[in-house]
JSON list of C-alpha atoms in Angstrom, two decimals:
[
{"chain": "A", "resi": 1, "resn": "LEU", "atom": "CA", "xyz": [97.89, 117.76, 41.36]},
{"chain": "A", "resi": 2, "resn": "LEU", "atom": "CA", "xyz": [97.68, 116.62, 44.94]},
{"chain": "A", "resi": 3, "resn": "ARG", "atom": "CA", "xyz": [94.82, 114.64, 46.39]},
{"chain": "A", "resi": 4, "resn": "GLU", "atom": "CA", "xyz": [93.67, 115.10, 49.94]},
{"chain": "A", "resi": 5, "resn": "MET", "atom": "CA", "xyz": [90.97, 113.26, 51.86]},
{"chain": "A", "resi": 6, "resn": "ASP", "atom": "CA", "xyz": [88.49, 115.50, 53.64]},
{"chain": "A", "resi": 7, "resn": "ASP", "atom": "CA", "xyz": [86.55, 114.69, 56.84]},
{"chain": "A", "resi": 8, "resn": "ALA", "atom": "CA", "xyz": [83.78, 112.91, 54.92]},
{"chain": "A", "resi": 9, "resn": "GLY", "atom": "CA", "xyz": [86.25, 110.55, 53.27]},
{"chain": "A", "resi": 10, "resn": "GLU", "atom": "CA", "xyz": [85.96, 112.25, 49.89]},
{"chain": "A", "resi": 11, "resn": "PHE", "atom": "CA", "xyz": [89.04, 113.13, 47.88]},
{"chain": "A", "resi": 12, "resn": "GLU", "atom": "CA", "xyz": [89.57, 116.75, 47.01]},
{"chain": "A", "resi": 13, "resn": "ILE", "atom": "CA", "xyz": [91.89, 117.72, 44.19]},
{"chain": "A", "resi": 14, "resn": "ILE", "atom": "CA", "xyz": [94.14, 120.61, 45.13]},
{"chain": "A", "resi": 15, "resn": "GLU", "atom": "CA", "xyz": [96.12, 122.58, 42.60]},
{"chain": "A", "resi": 16, "resn": "GLU", "atom": "CA", "xyz": [99.85, 122.50, 43.22]},
{"chain": "A", "resi": 17, "resn": "THR", "atom": "CA", "xyz": [101.67, 125.75, 42.67]},
{"chain": "A", "resi": 18, "resn": "ARG", "atom": "CA", "xyz": [105.13, 125.87, 41.12]},
{"chain": "A", "resi": 19, "resn": "GLU", "atom": "CA", "xyz": [106.63, 127.06, 44.41]},
{"chain": "A", "resi": 20, "resn": "GLU", "atom": "CA", "xyz": [105.11, 124.12, 46.28]},
{"chain": "A", "resi": 21, "resn": "LYS", "atom": "CA", "xyz": [106.51, 121.69, 43.70]},
{"chain": "A", "resi": 22, "resn": "ILE", "atom": "CA", "xyz": [110.00, 123.18, 44.08]},
{"chain": "A", "resi": 23, "resn": "HIS", "atom": "CA", "xyz": [109.64, 122.91, 47.87]},
{"chain": "A", "resi": 24, "resn": "VAL", "atom": "CA", "xyz": [108.49, 119.27, 47.67]},
{"chain": "A", "resi": 25, "resn": "ASP", "atom": "CA", "xyz": [111.37, 118.40, 45.32]},
{"chain": "A", "resi": 26, "resn": "ALA", "atom": "CA", "xyz": [113.83, 119.98, 47.74]},
{"chain": "A", "resi": 27, "resn": "LEU", "atom": "CA", "xyz": [112.36, 117.97, 50.62]},
{"chain": "A", "resi": 28, "resn": "LEU", "atom": "CA", "xyz": [112.65, 114.77, 48.57]},
{"chain": "A", "resi": 29, "resn": "ASP", "atom": "CA", "xyz": [116.29, 115.56, 47.83]},
{"chain": "A", "resi": 30, "resn": "GLU", "atom": "CA", "xyz": [116.92, 116.05, 51.56]},
{"chain": "A", "resi": 31, "resn": "LEU", "atom": "CA", "xyz": [115.19, 112.74, 52.26]},
{"chain": "A", "resi": 32, "resn": "GLU", "atom": "CA", "xyz": [117.41, 110.98, 49.72]},
{"chain": "A", "resi": 33, "resn": "ALA", "atom": "CA", "xyz": [120.48, 112.42, 51.40]},
{"chain": "A", "resi": 34, "resn": "ALA", "atom": "CA", "xyz": [119.21, 111.28, 54.81]},
{"chain": "A", "resi": 35, "resn": "LEU", "atom": "CA", "xyz": [118.54, 107.78, 53.51]},
{"chain": "A", "resi": 36, "resn": "GLY", "atom": "CA", "xyz": [122.10, 107.52, 52.32]},
{"chain": "A", "resi": 37, "resn": "LYS", "atom": "CA", "xyz": [122.55, 104.97, 49.58]},
{"chain": "A", "resi": 38, "resn": "GLU", "atom": "CA", "xyz": [118.83, 104.39, 48.96]},
{"chain": "A", "resi": 39, "resn": "GLY", "atom": "CA", "xyz": [117.33, 106.89, 46.52]},
{"chain": "A", "resi": 40, "resn": "ARG", "atom": "CA", "xyz": [113.98, 107.27, 44.80]},
{"chain": "A", "resi": 41, "resn": "GLU", "atom": "CA", "xyz": [114.46, 104.29, 42.49]},
{"chain": "A", "resi": 42, "resn": "GLU", "atom": "CA", "xyz": [115.41, 101.98, 45.34]},
{"chain": "A", "resi": 43, "resn": "LEU", "atom": "CA", "xyz": [112.47, 103.21, 47.39]},
{"chain": "A", "resi": 44, "resn": "ALA", "atom": "CA", "xyz": [110.08, 102.60, 44.50]},
{"chain": "A", "resi": 45, "resn": "MET", "atom": "CA", "xyz": [111.51, 99.11, 43.92]},
{"chain": "A", "resi": 46, "resn": "ARG", "atom": "CA", "xyz": [111.26, 98.26, 47.63]},
{"chain": "A", "resi": 47, "resn": "ASN", "atom": "CA", "xyz": [107.64, 99.42, 47.77]},
{"chain": "A", "resi": 48, "resn": "TRP", "atom": "CA", "xyz": [106.84, 97.38, 44.64]},
{"chain": "A", "resi": 49, "resn": "MET", "atom": "CA", "xyz": [108.41, 94.26, 46.14]},
{"chain": "A", "resi": 50, "resn": "ASN", "atom": "CA", "xyz": [106.47, 94.68, 49.36]},
{"chain": "A", "resi": 51, "resn": "SER", "atom": "CA", "xyz": [103.22, 95.25, 47.46]},
{"chain": "A", "resi": 52, "resn": "LEU", "atom": "CA", "xyz": [103.67, 91.83, 45.83]},
{"chain": "A", "resi": 53, "resn": "GLY", "atom": "CA", "xyz": [104.00, 90.20, 49.24]},
{"chain": "A", "resi": 54, "resn": "ALA", "atom": "CA", "xyz": [107.69, 89.53, 49.76]},
{"chain": "A", "resi": 55, "resn": "THR", "atom": "CA", "xyz": [108.16, 87.92, 53.18]},
{"chain": "A", "resi": 56, "resn": "PRO", "atom": "CA", "xyz": [109.80, 89.05, 55.29]},
{"chain": "A", "resi": 57, "resn": "ARG", "atom": "CA", "xyz": [109.13, 92.58, 54.10]},
{"chain": "A", "resi": 58, "resn": "VAL", "atom": "CA", "xyz": [112.03, 94.31, 52.36]},
{"chain": "A", "resi": 59, "resn": "LYS", "atom": "CA", "xyz": [113.18, 97.20, 54.55]},
{"chain": "A", "resi": 60, "resn": "TYR", "atom": "CA", "xyz": [116.71, 97.81, 53.32]},
{"chain": "A", "resi": 61, "resn": "ILE", "atom": "CA", "xyz": [116.96, 96.81, 49.66]},
{"chain": "A", "resi": 62, "resn": "TYR", "atom": "CA", "xyz": [120.70, 96.15, 49.56]},
{"chain": "A", "resi": 63, "resn": "GLU", "atom": "CA", "xyz": [120.77, 94.16, 52.81]},
{"chain": "A", "resi": 64, "resn": "ASP", "atom": "CA", "xyz": [117.52, 92.22, 52.45]},
{"chain": "A", "resi": 65, "resn": "LEU", "atom": "CA", "xyz": [118.23, 90.99, 48.91]},
{"chain": "A", "resi": 66, "resn": "LYS", "atom": "CA", "xyz": [121.66, 89.53, 49.67]},
{"chain": "A", "resi": 67, "resn": "ASP", "atom": "CA", "xyz": [120.43, 85.94, 50.09]},
{"chain": "A", "resi": 68, "resn": "GLY", "atom": "CA", "xyz": [118.15, 86.09, 47.02]},
{"chain": "A", "resi": 69, "resn": "LEU", "atom": "CA", "xyz": [115.05, 84.67, 48.75]},
{"chain": "A", "resi": 70, "resn": "ALA", "atom": "CA", "xyz": [112.95, 87.80, 48.20]},
{"chain": "A", "resi": 71, "resn": "ILE", "atom": "CA", "xyz": [113.89, 87.79, 44.51]},
{"chain": "A", "resi": 72, "resn": "LEU", "atom": "CA", "xyz": [112.88, 84.14, 44.17]},
{"chain": "A", "resi": 73, "resn": "GLN", "atom": "CA", "xyz": [109.58, 84.91, 45.92]},
{"chain": "A", "resi": 74, "resn": "LEU", "atom": "CA", "xyz": [108.93, 87.71, 43.44]},
{"chain": "A", "resi": 75, "resn": "PHE", "atom": "CA", "xyz": [109.71, 85.40, 40.50]},
{"chain": "A", "resi": 76, "resn": "ASP", "atom": "CA", "xyz": [107.25, 82.89, 41.93]},
{"chain": "A", "resi": 77, "resn": "LYS", "atom": "CA", "xyz": [104.57, 85.58, 42.45]},
{"chain": "A", "resi": 78, "resn": "ILE", "atom": "CA", "xyz": [104.94, 86.88, 38.90]},
{"chain": "A", "resi": 79, "resn": "LYS", "atom": "CA", "xyz": [105.12, 83.43, 37.29]},
{"chain": "A", "resi": 80, "resn": "PRO", "atom": "CA", "xyz": [103.75, 80.83, 39.73]},
{"chain": "A", "resi": 81, "resn": "GLY", "atom": "CA", "xyz": [105.60, 77.52, 39.74]},
{"chain": "A", "resi": 82, "resn": "CYS", "atom": "CA", "xyz": [108.81, 78.80, 38.15]},
{"chain": "A", "resi": 83, "resn": "VAL", "atom": "CA", "xyz": [110.81, 78.30, 41.38]},
{"chain": "A", "resi": 84, "resn": "ASN", "atom": "CA", "xyz": [111.52, 74.76, 42.59]},
{"chain": "A", "resi": 85, "resn": "TRP", "atom": "CA", "xyz": [111.35, 75.50, 46.34]},
{"chain": "A", "resi": 86, "resn": "SER", "atom": "CA", "xyz": [112.65, 72.04, 47.26]},
{"chain": "A", "resi": 87, "resn": "LYS", "atom": "CA", "xyz": [116.05, 73.10, 45.89]},
{"chain": "A", "resi": 88, "resn": "VAL", "atom": "CA", "xyz": [116.15, 76.48, 47.65]},
{"chain": "A", "resi": 89, "resn": "ASN", "atom": "CA", "xyz": [118.02, 76.87, 50.94]},
{"chain": "A", "resi": 90, "resn": "THR", "atom": "CA", "xyz": [115.75, 78.78, 53.29]},
{"chain": "A", "resi": 91, "resn": "PRO", "atom": "CA", "xyz": [116.44, 80.10, 56.81]},
{"chain": "A", "resi": 92, "resn": "PRO", "atom": "CA", "xyz": [117.45, 78.98, 59.31]},
{"chain": "A", "resi": 93, "resn": "PHE", "atom": "CA", "xyz": [120.59, 78.21, 57.36]},
{"chain": "A", "resi": 94, "resn": "ARG", "atom": "CA", "xyz": [122.84, 75.37, 58.50]},
{"chain": "A", "resi": 95, "resn": "ALA", "atom": "CA", "xyz": [126.06, 76.34, 60.17]},
{"chain": "A", "resi": 96, "resn": "LEU", "atom": "CA", "xyz": [129.03, 76.44, 57.83]},
{"chain": "A", "resi": 97, "resn": "GLY", "atom": "CA", "xyz": [131.04, 73.27, 58.00]},
{"chain": "A", "resi": 98, "resn": "GLY", "atom": "CA", "xyz": [128.37, 71.42, 59.96]},
{"chain": "A", "resi": 99, "resn": "LYS", "atom": "CA", "xyz": [129.14, 68.12, 58.20]},
{"chain": "A", "resi": 100, "resn": "MET", "atom": "CA", "xyz": [132.89, 68.63, 58.09]},
{"chain": "A", "resi": 101, "resn": "LYS", "atom": "CA", "xyz": [135.04, 66.76, 60.58]}
]
């Protein structure tokens, strides 16, 4: 079933035919191919992370999770206080070798 909002702001339930479902599935497959390495599961995970308030927002799941900050934020949102933020390196990161002479 698909839901659609009409002009009055009410939701109408529209029956989905089998042909429409096949068409929608084909479009989703094309979208996955266009996205490259990010498929439906990655998209769902990214949307879930953003719904919990990860900052900055996760746009590219594989790139934005490299430093682990978003994952730590999610841990702290799910179980407040579990992350000791005083021990977490946050941006802007120090230059490599800054104390080396």
